[in-house]
C-alpha cells in the first residue's frame, strides 16, 4: 500500500507512540526560544515543510557528503554548515543535526545558555521600547540592544567554529616550532617525517580557515544576503501585511454595504408618483431628477472616500514591502568574527612562512653537504688518476723482459728502492699539481 503524507512526520524520541518510518529519517535536536530542548526524528520532507528550505540546501547538511563551510540566508531559515556545526536557524528555534557528536556537546550547552539569557532579557519586565529609533527596537534598561533570536544563534555558531579553528591553529603552532627547531639542529628521517605531518595538518587547517573567511567576506560584501537573515523582521512584516490585507478586505465589504444602502435610499426617494394632472406629473418628474442627482453625488463621494482609503493603505503596504532592511547590526556581528578568523589565518600564514624558511634552510644545508661530497669525489677521482700512473710504472716493470735492473749481479735493493720512491714522489707531485689547478679554477674550496 502507498503511504500517506504522515510517514515523515515529527516524532519525539522517548514517547510511547508508534514511530512512523520514513526515508532519510534523522535525529534533530530542537532548541526553541525559551531554551527548551527536544530530540525529534524527522525526514527530509518534514524539514522542508517546517523550514521552507529546498532540497539542495538540506544536502549541504548531509553528513555523508563533504561540503565546505557555508552560511545561507533563506526566506524562513538560515542554513549553517561550519566545521562540526550543522544547524538550521529559524525565527523561533534552532535545529541541530549532529547533536550526539561529542565535539558538539559543548556548543549545545553554550547555545542553550545564550538562548536562556536572550529569553530572560526579552521578557516584558526586562525591556522597554526606545522612542528615538524608527523600528522601535527592544532594549534593556542599561541601553544594550537585544539581538533577534536568529542572530543570537548565529553568533553562537560563529563563535564555536572560530574558537575550534583558533584552538587547532594554536595547538599546531605549539607542536610545529619545537619540531622545526629540532630538524634544523639534526636532519634525520624521524624529524623529517614529523615536519611532513605538521605541514600536511597546516595545509588542511589553512584551507578550512580560508573557506570560513571567504564565506564571511562574501556575506559582508552582499547586503541582500545579509538582509535575508533578518528572519524576525520578515516574520513581523508578513504579519503586518496579512493584517493590512484583512483590513482592506473589511473596508471593501463596508464600502459595498454602504453603496447598497445608498442605492436603496435612492430607489425609495425616487418612487414615481402617478398623477392624472399635468402639473402633478411635472412636479413628480422634477422631484425624481433632483433625488437622482443627489443620490449620484452621495454615491460618488462614497466611492471617492473608499478609493482614497484604499490608496492610502496600498501605499503604506507598498512602502513597508519595499523598505530596505538596515543590515548594520548583522554587519557588525559578522565583522567581529571576520576579524577573529582573519587573525587565525594570519597566524597560520606566519607559521607557513616559518615552515618555508625552515625548508629553505634545510635545502641550503643539504646543498652544502652535497657540495662537500662532490668536492670529496673530485679529490678521490684525482687521487685515483695519479695512482693509476704509479700502477702503470708497476705494470711496466712487471713485463717478462730481461733487463739489467732485474739482474741481481748488477742491480740490488738500492735500485729497487730508488725506483719505488721515485714513482711514489712523482705520483704525489702529480696529485698536488692537480688539486692546485682545481682550486685555481675554483672547482674546489
Tab-separated table of C-alpha atoms in Angstrom:
chain	number	residue	atom	x	y	z
A	1	UNK	CA	0.000	0.000	0.000
A	2	UNK	CA	1.113	3.563	-0.646
A	3	UNK	CA	1.911	5.524	2.485
A	4	UNK	CA	0.294	8.825	3.280
A	5	UNK	CA	1.982	12.132	3.969
A	6	UNK	CA	2.438	11.364	7.654
A	7	UNK	CA	5.224	8.852	7.039
A	8	UNK	CA	7.821	11.563	7.693
A	9	UNK	CA	6.085	13.461	10.441
A	10	UNK	CA	7.915	14.701	13.520
A	11	UNK	CA	8.189	12.050	16.232
A	12	UNK	CA	9.776	12.725	19.596
A	13	UNK	CA	12.136	10.086	20.898
A	14	UNK	CA	11.218	8.522	24.200
A	15	UNK	CA	7.452	8.782	23.668
A	16	UNK	CA	5.165	5.788	23.798
A	17	UNK	CA	3.598	6.428	20.370
A	18	UNK	CA	4.196	4.315	17.314
A	19	UNK	CA	7.117	5.584	15.255
A	20	UNK	CA	6.472	6.066	11.554
A	21	UNK	CA	9.417	5.180	9.401
A	22	UNK	CA	10.291	7.446	6.503
A	23	UNK	CA	13.089	7.705	4.039
A	24	UNK	CA	16.146	9.574	5.334
A	25	UNK	CA	14.857	9.991	8.900
A	26	UNK	CA	17.476	11.550	11.164
A	27	UNK	CA	17.603	12.714	14.759
A	28	UNK	CA	17.403	16.503	15.210
A	29	UNK	CA	17.907	18.452	18.413
A	30	UNK	CA	15.384	21.304	18.547
A	31	UNK	CA	16.025	24.313	20.800
A	32	UNK	CA	13.106	26.724	20.977
A	33	UNK	CA	13.097	30.366	22.007
A	34	UNK	CA	12.683	29.516	25.694
A	35	UNK	CA	15.751	27.262	25.833
A	36	UNK	CA	13.778	24.021	25.926
A	37	UNK	CA	15.437	21.133	24.091
A	38	UNK	CA	13.841	18.128	22.455
A	39	UNK	CA	15.293	15.369	20.295
A	40	UNK	CA	12.986	14.613	17.389
A	41	UNK	CA	13.260	12.397	14.356
A	42	UNK	CA	12.152	13.778	11.039
A	43	UNK	CA	12.655	13.096	7.367
A	44	UNK	CA	13.827	15.401	4.667
A	45	UNK	CA	10.360	16.412	3.503
A	46	UNK	CA	9.240	17.187	7.052
A	47	UNK	CA	12.214	19.528	7.495
A	48	UNK	CA	11.469	21.146	4.145
A	49	UNK	CA	7.865	21.818	5.135
A	50	UNK	CA	8.803	23.162	8.548
A	51	UNK	CA	11.651	25.440	7.462
A	52	UNK	CA	10.700	26.228	3.864
A	53	UNK	CA	14.127	25.123	2.606
A	54	UNK	CA	14.640	23.434	-0.768
A	55	UNK	CA	16.223	20.005	-1.009
A	56	UNK	CA	19.530	21.349	-2.347
A	57	UNK	CA	20.043	23.382	0.832
A	58	UNK	CA	19.446	20.332	3.009
A	59	UNK	CA	22.105	18.428	1.070
A	60	UNK	CA	24.645	20.878	2.468
A	61	UNK	CA	23.970	19.426	5.922
A	62	UNK	CA	24.203	15.812	4.805
A	63	UNK	CA	26.984	14.169	6.877
A	64	UNK	CA	27.620	11.669	4.090
A	65	UNK	CA	28.574	14.459	1.692
A	66	UNK	CA	31.644	16.640	2.073
A	67	UNK	CA	30.552	20.257	1.673
A	68	UNK	CA	32.751	23.229	2.599
A	69	UNK	CA	31.770	25.752	5.243
A	70	UNK	CA	28.612	27.555	4.171
A	71	UNK	CA	26.206	30.137	5.619
A	72	UNK	CA	22.998	30.595	3.610
A	73	UNK	CA	20.167	33.031	4.283
A	74	UNK	CA	16.771	31.956	3.004
A	75	UNK	CA	13.194	33.237	3.301
A	76	UNK	CA	12.352	31.469	6.557
A	77	UNK	CA	15.626	29.966	7.782
A	78	UNK	CA	19.417	30.245	7.923
A	79	UNK	CA	21.470	27.187	6.968
A	80	UNK	CA	24.719	26.799	8.923
A	81	UNK	CA	27.482	24.379	7.932
A	82	UNK	CA	30.571	25.480	9.846
A	83	UNK	CA	33.093	22.807	10.755
A	84	UNK	CA	31.323	20.391	13.130
A	85	UNK	CA	28.189	22.553	13.409
A	86	UNK	CA	25.327	21.658	11.085
A	87	UNK	CA	22.212	23.602	12.006
A	88	UNK	CA	19.086	25.292	10.689
A	89	UNK	CA	18.071	28.543	12.383
A	90	UNK	CA	14.544	29.907	12.134
A	91	UNK	CA	12.946	32.921	13.772
A	92	UNK	CA	11.959	30.930	16.869
A	93	UNK	CA	14.007	27.691	17.021
A	94	UNK	CA	17.313	26.018	16.157
A	95	UNK	CA	17.604	22.532	14.637
A	96	UNK	CA	20.927	20.708	15.134
A	97	UNK	CA	21.693	17.638	13.056
A	98	UNK	CA	24.700	16.014	14.763
A	99	UNK	CA	23.855	16.822	18.364
A	100	UNK	CA	25.128	13.433	19.587
A	101	UNK	CA	28.660	14.161	18.439
A	102	UNK	CA	30.915	14.654	21.500
A	103	UNK	CA	32.529	17.685	19.866
A	104	UNK	CA	29.094	19.356	19.531
A	105	UNK	CA	28.058	18.867	23.176
A	106	UNK	CA	29.893	21.982	24.466
A	107	UNK	CA	28.349	24.020	21.685
A	108	UNK	CA	24.855	22.791	22.600
A	109	UNK	CA	25.370	23.833	26.216
A	110	UNK	CA	26.667	27.259	25.190
A	111	UNK	CA	23.834	27.772	22.708
A	112	UNK	CA	21.219	26.818	25.275
A	113	UNK	CA	22.750	29.231	27.803
A	114	UNK	CA	22.675	32.054	25.248
A	115	UNK	CA	19.067	31.330	24.339
A	116	UNK	CA	18.067	31.320	28.002
A	117	UNK	CA	19.768	34.686	28.552
A	118	UNK	CA	18.063	36.048	25.450
A	119	UNK	CA	14.684	34.780	26.610
A	120	UNK	CA	15.229	36.244	30.080
A	121	UNK	CA	16.247	39.611	28.608
A	122	UNK	CA	13.288	39.602	26.206
A	123	UNK	CA	10.641	39.233	28.909
A	124	UNK	CA	8.376	42.304	29.218
A	125	UNK	CA	9.620	43.376	32.667
A	126	UNK	CA	13.262	43.441	31.468
A	127	UNK	CA	12.919	45.574	28.350
A	128	UNK	CA	11.388	48.780	27.040
A	129	UNK	CA	10.844	50.446	23.681
A	130	UNK	CA	13.315	53.059	22.542
A	131	UNK	CA	11.282	56.044	21.292
A	132	UNK	CA	14.247	57.555	19.460
A	133	UNK	CA	14.522	54.753	16.924
A	134	UNK	CA	12.269	54.261	13.953
A	135	UNK	CA	11.992	50.497	14.274
A	136	UNK	CA	11.097	50.580	17.973
A	137	UNK	CA	13.984	48.283	18.893
A	138	UNK	CA	13.866	46.462	22.188
A	139	UNK	CA	16.438	47.489	24.758
A	140	UNK	CA	17.232	46.516	28.324
A	141	UNK	CA	17.477	49.241	30.980
A	142	UNK	CA	21.267	49.627	30.652
A	143	UNK	CA	20.819	50.687	26.999
A	144	UNK	CA	22.048	47.489	25.365
A	145	UNK	CA	20.065	46.477	22.318
A	146	UNK	CA	18.647	42.948	22.289
A	147	UNK	CA	19.610	40.926	19.238
A	148	UNK	CA	16.949	38.916	17.409
A	149	UNK	CA	16.762	35.217	18.168
A	150	UNK	CA	18.354	34.173	14.871
A	151	UNK	CA	21.357	36.446	15.460
A	152	UNK	CA	21.891	35.018	18.941
A	153	UNK	CA	22.025	31.501	17.482
A	154	UNK	CA	24.158	32.643	14.530
A	155	UNK	CA	26.635	34.309	16.873
A	156	UNK	CA	26.926	31.104	18.908
A	157	UNK	CA	27.642	29.096	15.747
A	158	UNK	CA	30.259	31.558	14.513
A	159	UNK	CA	31.959	31.751	17.887
A	160	UNK	CA	32.103	27.961	18.209
A	161	UNK	CA	33.523	27.488	14.705
A	162	UNK	CA	36.083	30.281	15.066
A	163	UNK	CA	37.131	29.039	18.505
A	164	UNK	CA	37.657	25.485	17.231
A	165	UNK	CA	39.792	26.681	14.341
A	166	UNK	CA	41.763	29.036	16.562
A	167	UNK	CA	42.459	26.291	19.109
A	168	UNK	CA	43.605	23.904	16.388
A	169	UNK	CA	45.870	26.582	14.950
A	170	UNK	CA	47.332	27.324	18.393
A	171	UNK	CA	47.945	23.628	19.095
A	172	UNK	CA	49.598	23.155	15.724
A	173	UNK	CA	51.799	26.174	16.322
A	174	UNK	CA	52.937	24.808	19.689
A	175	UNK	CA	53.862	21.487	18.070
A	176	UNK	CA	55.449	22.964	14.968
A	177	UNK	CA	58.113	25.234	16.459
A	178	UNK	CA	59.940	22.556	18.527
A	179	UNK	CA	59.809	20.077	15.641
A	180	UNK	CA	61.200	22.616	13.175
A	181	UNK	CA	63.950	23.714	15.552
A	182	UNK	CA	64.919	20.109	16.152
A	183	UNK	CA	65.053	19.477	12.426
A	184	UNK	CA	67.418	22.403	11.883
A	185	UNK	CA	69.766	21.069	14.540
A	186	UNK	CA	69.700	17.477	13.299
A	187	UNK	CA	68.453	16.306	9.947
A	188	UNK	CA	67.085	12.803	10.345
A	189	UNK	CA	64.350	10.676	8.878
A	190	UNK	CA	62.271	10.865	12.062
A	191	UNK	CA	62.457	14.658	12.231
A	192	UNK	CA	61.630	14.981	8.555
A	193	UNK	CA	58.571	12.756	8.974
A	194	UNK	CA	57.306	14.851	11.905
A	195	UNK	CA	57.700	18.044	9.904
A	196	UNK	CA	55.926	16.466	6.940
A	197	UNK	CA	52.914	15.586	9.112
A	198	UNK	CA	52.841	19.078	10.600
A	199	UNK	CA	52.914	20.619	7.145
A	200	UNK	CA	50.033	18.415	6.000
A	201	UNK	CA	47.952	19.474	9.001
A	202	UNK	CA	48.873	23.093	8.361
A	203	UNK	CA	47.659	22.933	4.775
A	204	UNK	CA	44.363	21.310	5.843
A	205	UNK	CA	43.643	23.808	8.633
A	206	UNK	CA	44.579	26.751	6.418
A	207	UNK	CA	42.100	25.597	3.791
A	208	UNK	CA	39.295	25.315	6.345
A	209	UNK	CA	40.046	28.717	7.853
A	210	UNK	CA	40.280	30.279	4.406
A	211	UNK	CA	36.865	28.893	3.459
A	212	UNK	CA	35.204	30.309	6.586
A	213	UNK	CA	36.876	33.660	5.981
A	214	UNK	CA	35.757	33.739	2.334
A	215	UNK	CA	32.191	32.903	3.384
A	216	UNK	CA	32.074	35.749	5.910
A	217	UNK	CA	33.651	38.120	3.411
A	218	UNK	CA	31.041	37.167	0.815
A	219	UNK	CA	28.241	37.911	3.282
A	220	UNK	CA	29.761	41.253	4.245
A	221	UNK	CA	30.068	42.265	0.599
A	222	UNK	CA	26.423	41.443	-0.224
A	223	UNK	CA	23.789	43.442	1.663
A	224	UNK	CA	20.972	41.432	0.111
A	225	UNK	CA	22.298	38.188	1.586
A	226	UNK	CA	22.564	39.835	4.982
A	227	UNK	CA	19.037	41.226	4.654
A	228	UNK	CA	17.772	37.686	4.025
A	229	UNK	CA	18.953	36.722	7.508
A	230	UNK	CA	16.594	39.117	9.289
A	231	UNK	CA	14.047	36.370	9.904
A	232	UNK	CA	12.254	38.060	12.804
A	233	UNK	CA	11.795	41.317	10.895
A	234	UNK	CA	10.494	39.451	7.863
A	235	UNK	CA	8.089	37.489	10.042
A	236	UNK	CA	6.768	40.679	11.645
A	237	UNK	CA	6.485	42.308	8.235
A	238	UNK	CA	4.494	39.377	6.888
A	239	UNK	CA	2.138	39.597	9.852
A	240	UNK	CA	1.659	43.315	9.241
A	241	UNK	CA	0.967	42.705	5.571
A	242	UNK	CA	-1.580	39.997	6.363
A	243	UNK	CA	-3.337	42.247	8.889
A	244	UNK	CA	-3.274	45.107	6.384
A	245	UNK	CA	-4.780	42.882	3.708
A	246	UNK	CA	-7.527	41.709	6.060
A	247	UNK	CA	-8.348	45.327	6.995
A	248	UNK	CA	-8.545	46.246	3.314
A	249	UNK	CA	-10.963	43.398	2.699
A	250	UNK	CA	-13.118	44.587	5.611
A	251	UNK	CA	-13.157	48.114	4.203
A	252	UNK	CA	-14.154	46.842	0.776
A	253	UNK	CA	-17.053	44.928	2.306
A	254	UNK	CA	-18.117	48.018	4.294
A	255	UNK	CA	-17.973	50.111	1.107
A	256	UNK	CA	-20.143	47.644	-0.750
A	257	UNK	CA	-22.697	47.667	2.103
A	258	UNK	CA	-22.752	51.455	2.076
A	259	UNK	CA	-23.279	51.535	-1.687
A	260	UNK	CA	-26.199	49.130	-1.374
A	261	UNK	CA	-27.807	51.231	1.352
A	262	UNK	CA	-27.391	54.427	-0.704
A	263	UNK	CA	-28.844	52.793	-3.775
A	264	UNK	CA	-31.835	51.536	-1.789
A	265	UNK	CA	-32.401	55.021	-0.348
A	266	UNK	CA	-32.307	56.499	-3.838
A	267	UNK	CA	-34.858	53.993	-5.074
A	268	UNK	CA	-37.161	54.810	-2.167
A	269	UNK	CA	-36.924	58.554	-2.690
A	270	UNK	CA	-37.414	58.415	-6.463
A	271	UNK	CA	-40.543	56.236	-6.397
A	272	UNK	CA	-42.817	57.587	-9.230
A	273	UNK	CA	-45.946	59.319	-8.148
A	274	UNK	CA	-48.800	58.666	-10.549
A	275	UNK	CA	-50.874	61.771	-11.064
A	276	UNK	CA	-53.614	62.354	-13.565
A	277	UNK	CA	-52.928	66.067	-13.690
A	278	UNK	CA	-50.177	67.509	-15.900
A	279	UNK	CA	-48.814	69.758	-13.192
A	280	UNK	CA	-48.549	66.826	-10.792
A	281	UNK	CA	-46.704	64.770	-13.371
A	282	UNK	CA	-44.246	67.591	-13.986
A	283	UNK	CA	-43.615	68.032	-10.284
A	284	UNK	CA	-43.088	64.282	-9.839
A	285	UNK	CA	-40.620	64.211	-12.684
A	286	UNK	CA	-38.603	67.150	-11.252
A	287	UNK	CA	-38.544	65.544	-7.817
A	288	UNK	CA	-37.302	62.330	-9.399
A	289	UNK	CA	-34.453	64.128	-11.219
A	290	UNK	CA	-33.384	66.054	-8.103
A	291	UNK	CA	-33.424	62.939	-5.978
A	292	UNK	CA	-31.402	61.037	-8.561
A	293	UNK	CA	-28.820	63.828	-8.815
A	294	UNK	CA	-28.486	63.971	-5.031
A	295	UNK	CA	-28.067	60.201	-4.844
A	296	UNK	CA	-25.368	60.242	-7.512
A	297	UNK	CA	-23.444	62.872	-5.566
A	298	UNK	CA	-23.623	60.829	-2.365
A	299	UNK	CA	-22.606	57.660	-4.209
A	300	UNK	CA	-19.656	59.453	-5.858
A	301	UNK	CA	-18.488	60.822	-2.529
A	302	UNK	CA	-18.655	57.351	-1.010
A	303	UNK	CA	-16.662	55.841	-3.880
A	304	UNK	CA	-14.108	58.644	-3.682
A	305	UNK	CA	-13.683	58.101	0.065
A	306	UNK	CA	-13.290	54.371	-0.467
A	307	UNK	CA	-10.704	54.911	-3.218
A	308	UNK	CA	-8.727	57.360	-1.115
A	309	UNK	CA	-8.687	54.993	1.852
A	310	UNK	CA	-7.689	52.046	-0.320
A	311	UNK	CA	-4.921	54.068	-1.958
A	312	UNK	CA	-3.546	55.176	1.383
A	313	UNK	CA	-3.450	51.605	2.701
A	314	UNK	CA	-1.963	50.336	-0.541
A	315	UNK	CA	0.791	52.926	-0.489
A	316	UNK	CA	1.544	52.116	3.140
A	317	UNK	CA	1.738	48.399	2.359
A	318	UNK	CA	3.976	49.038	-0.646
A	319	UNK	CA	6.355	51.201	1.322
A	320	UNK	CA	6.586	48.544	4.042
A	321	UNK	CA	7.276	45.854	1.456
A	322	UNK	CA	9.961	47.763	-0.430
A	323	UNK	CA	11.689	49.072	2.686
A	324	UNK	CA	15.345	48.177	2.763
A	325	UNK	CA	16.414	46.404	5.944
A	326	UNK	CA	19.149	48.007	7.984
A	327	UNK	CA	21.971	45.443	7.969
A	328	UNK	CA	24.331	47.412	10.197
A	329	UNK	CA	23.524	45.203	13.185
A	330	UNK	CA	24.354	41.971	11.370
A	331	UNK	CA	27.312	43.578	9.637
A	332	UNK	CA	28.908	44.483	12.973
A	333	UNK	CA	28.328	40.930	14.200
A	334	UNK	CA	29.925	39.366	11.130
A	335	UNK	CA	32.827	41.819	11.113
A	336	UNK	CA	33.783	40.842	14.676
A	337	UNK	CA	34.177	37.170	13.745
A	338	UNK	CA	35.702	38.064	10.385
A	339	UNK	CA	38.475	39.868	12.265
A	340	UNK	CA	38.922	36.846	14.540
A	341	UNK	CA	39.107	34.314	11.708
A	342	UNK	CA	41.360	36.655	9.732
A	343	UNK	CA	43.718	36.796	12.715
A	344	UNK	CA	43.761	32.998	12.809
A	345	UNK	CA	44.542	32.919	9.104
A	346	UNK	CA	47.387	35.410	9.592
A	347	UNK	CA	48.771	33.244	12.392
A	348	UNK	CA	48.686	30.206	10.108
A	349	UNK	CA	50.294	32.228	7.318
A	350	UNK	CA	53.112	33.202	9.674
A	351	UNK	CA	53.570	29.565	10.638
A	352	UNK	CA	53.575	28.604	6.970
A	353	UNK	CA	56.302	31.155	6.302
A	354	UNK	CA	58.310	29.729	9.205
A	355	UNK	CA	57.948	26.248	7.750
A	356	UNK	CA	59.002	27.511	4.320
A	357	UNK	CA	62.016	29.285	5.829
A	358	UNK	CA	62.989	26.094	7.640
A	359	UNK	CA	62.670	24.135	4.401
A	360	UNK	CA	64.865	26.660	2.631
A	361	UNK	CA	67.441	26.426	5.404
A	362	UNK	CA	67.376	22.617	5.254
A	363	UNK	CA	67.768	22.731	1.490
A	364	UNK	CA	70.738	25.059	1.855
A	365	UNK	CA	72.319	22.723	4.384
A	366	UNK	CA	71.715	19.739	2.131
A	367	UNK	CA	73.139	21.600	-0.849
A	368	UNK	CA	76.224	22.487	1.179
A	369	UNK	CA	76.716	18.882	2.182
A	370	UNK	CA	76.192	17.808	-1.386
A	371	UNK	CA	78.855	20.279	-2.467
A	372	UNK	CA	81.265	18.849	0.078
A	373	UNK	CA	80.534	15.373	-1.196
A	374	UNK	CA	81.167	16.491	-4.754
A	375	UNK	CA	84.471	18.051	-3.762
A	376	UNK	CA	85.462	14.881	-1.995
A	377	UNK	CA	84.526	12.958	-5.113
A	378	UNK	CA	86.741	15.219	-7.218
A	379	UNK	CA	89.668	14.733	-4.843
A	380	UNK	CA	89.229	10.959	-4.792
A	381	UNK	CA	88.943	10.841	-8.552
A	382	UNK	CA	92.137	12.866	-8.860
A	383	UNK	CA	93.902	10.560	-6.410
A	384	UNK	CA	92.729	7.528	-8.372
A	385	UNK	CA	94.075	9.114	-11.556
A	386	UNK	CA	97.560	9.764	-10.225
A	387	UNK	CA	97.730	6.376	-8.530
A	388	UNK	CA	96.926	4.904	-11.917
A	389	UNK	CA	100.202	6.451	-13.135
A	390	UNK	CA	102.060	4.574	-10.402
A	391	UNK	CA	100.238	1.411	-11.410
A	392	UNK	CA	101.493	1.967	-14.948
A	393	UNK	CA	105.073	2.008	-13.684
A	394	UNK	CA	104.440	-1.213	-11.788
A	395	UNK	CA	102.923	-2.720	-14.924
A	396	UNK	CA	105.932	-1.763	-16.982
A	397	UNK	CA	108.301	-3.408	-14.560
A	398	UNK	CA	106.063	-6.422	-14.412
A	399	UNK	CA	106.778	-7.325	-18.038
A	400	UNK	CA	108.669	-10.574	-18.573
A	401	UNK	CA	111.652	-8.882	-20.223
A	402	UNK	CA	115.273	-9.372	-19.231
A	403	UNK	CA	116.916	-6.032	-18.403
A	404	UNK	CA	119.937	-5.068	-16.305
A	405	UNK	CA	117.694	-3.858	-13.465
A	406	UNK	CA	116.463	-7.401	-12.966
A	407	UNK	CA	119.995	-8.837	-12.948
A	408	UNK	CA	120.979	-9.454	-9.304
A	409	UNK	CA	124.678	-9.120	-10.178
A	410	UNK	CA	124.247	-5.590	-11.462
A	411	UNK	CA	121.237	-4.120	-9.527
A	412	UNK	CA	120.093	-4.694	-5.984
A	413	UNK	CA	117.854	-3.365	-3.226
A	414	UNK	CA	119.128	0.168	-3.590
A	415	UNK	CA	117.987	0.434	-7.190
A	416	UNK	CA	114.585	-1.096	-6.281
A	417	UNK	CA	114.017	1.479	-3.527
A	418	UNK	CA	115.017	4.321	-5.810
A	419	UNK	CA	112.503	3.132	-8.398
A	420	UNK	CA	109.645	2.767	-5.926
A	421	UNK	CA	110.426	6.053	-4.173
A	422	UNK	CA	110.688	7.963	-7.406
A	423	UNK	CA	107.390	6.620	-8.654
A	424	UNK	CA	105.692	7.485	-5.358
A	425	UNK	CA	107.133	11.008	-5.307
A	426	UNK	CA	106.046	11.540	-8.874
A	427	UNK	CA	102.529	10.394	-8.056
A	428	UNK	CA	102.286	12.739	-5.071
A	429	UNK	CA	103.635	15.602	-7.143
A	430	UNK	CA	101.036	14.997	-9.841
A	431	UNK	CA	98.241	14.868	-7.223
A	432	UNK	CA	99.334	18.178	-5.657
A	433	UNK	CA	99.503	19.829	-9.051
A	434	UNK	CA	96.008	18.557	-9.949
A	435	UNK	CA	94.480	19.811	-6.663
A	436	UNK	CA	96.196	23.195	-7.035
A	437	UNK	CA	94.840	23.517	-10.535
A	438	UNK	CA	91.275	22.695	-9.358
A	439	UNK	CA	91.484	25.316	-6.617
A	440	UNK	CA	92.870	27.830	-9.063
A	441	UNK	CA	89.883	27.181	-11.309
A	442	UNK	CA	87.542	27.425	-8.231
A	443	UNK	CA	86.422	23.846	-8.673
A	444	UNK	CA	87.424	23.184	-5.054
A	445	UNK	CA	87.278	25.388	-1.983
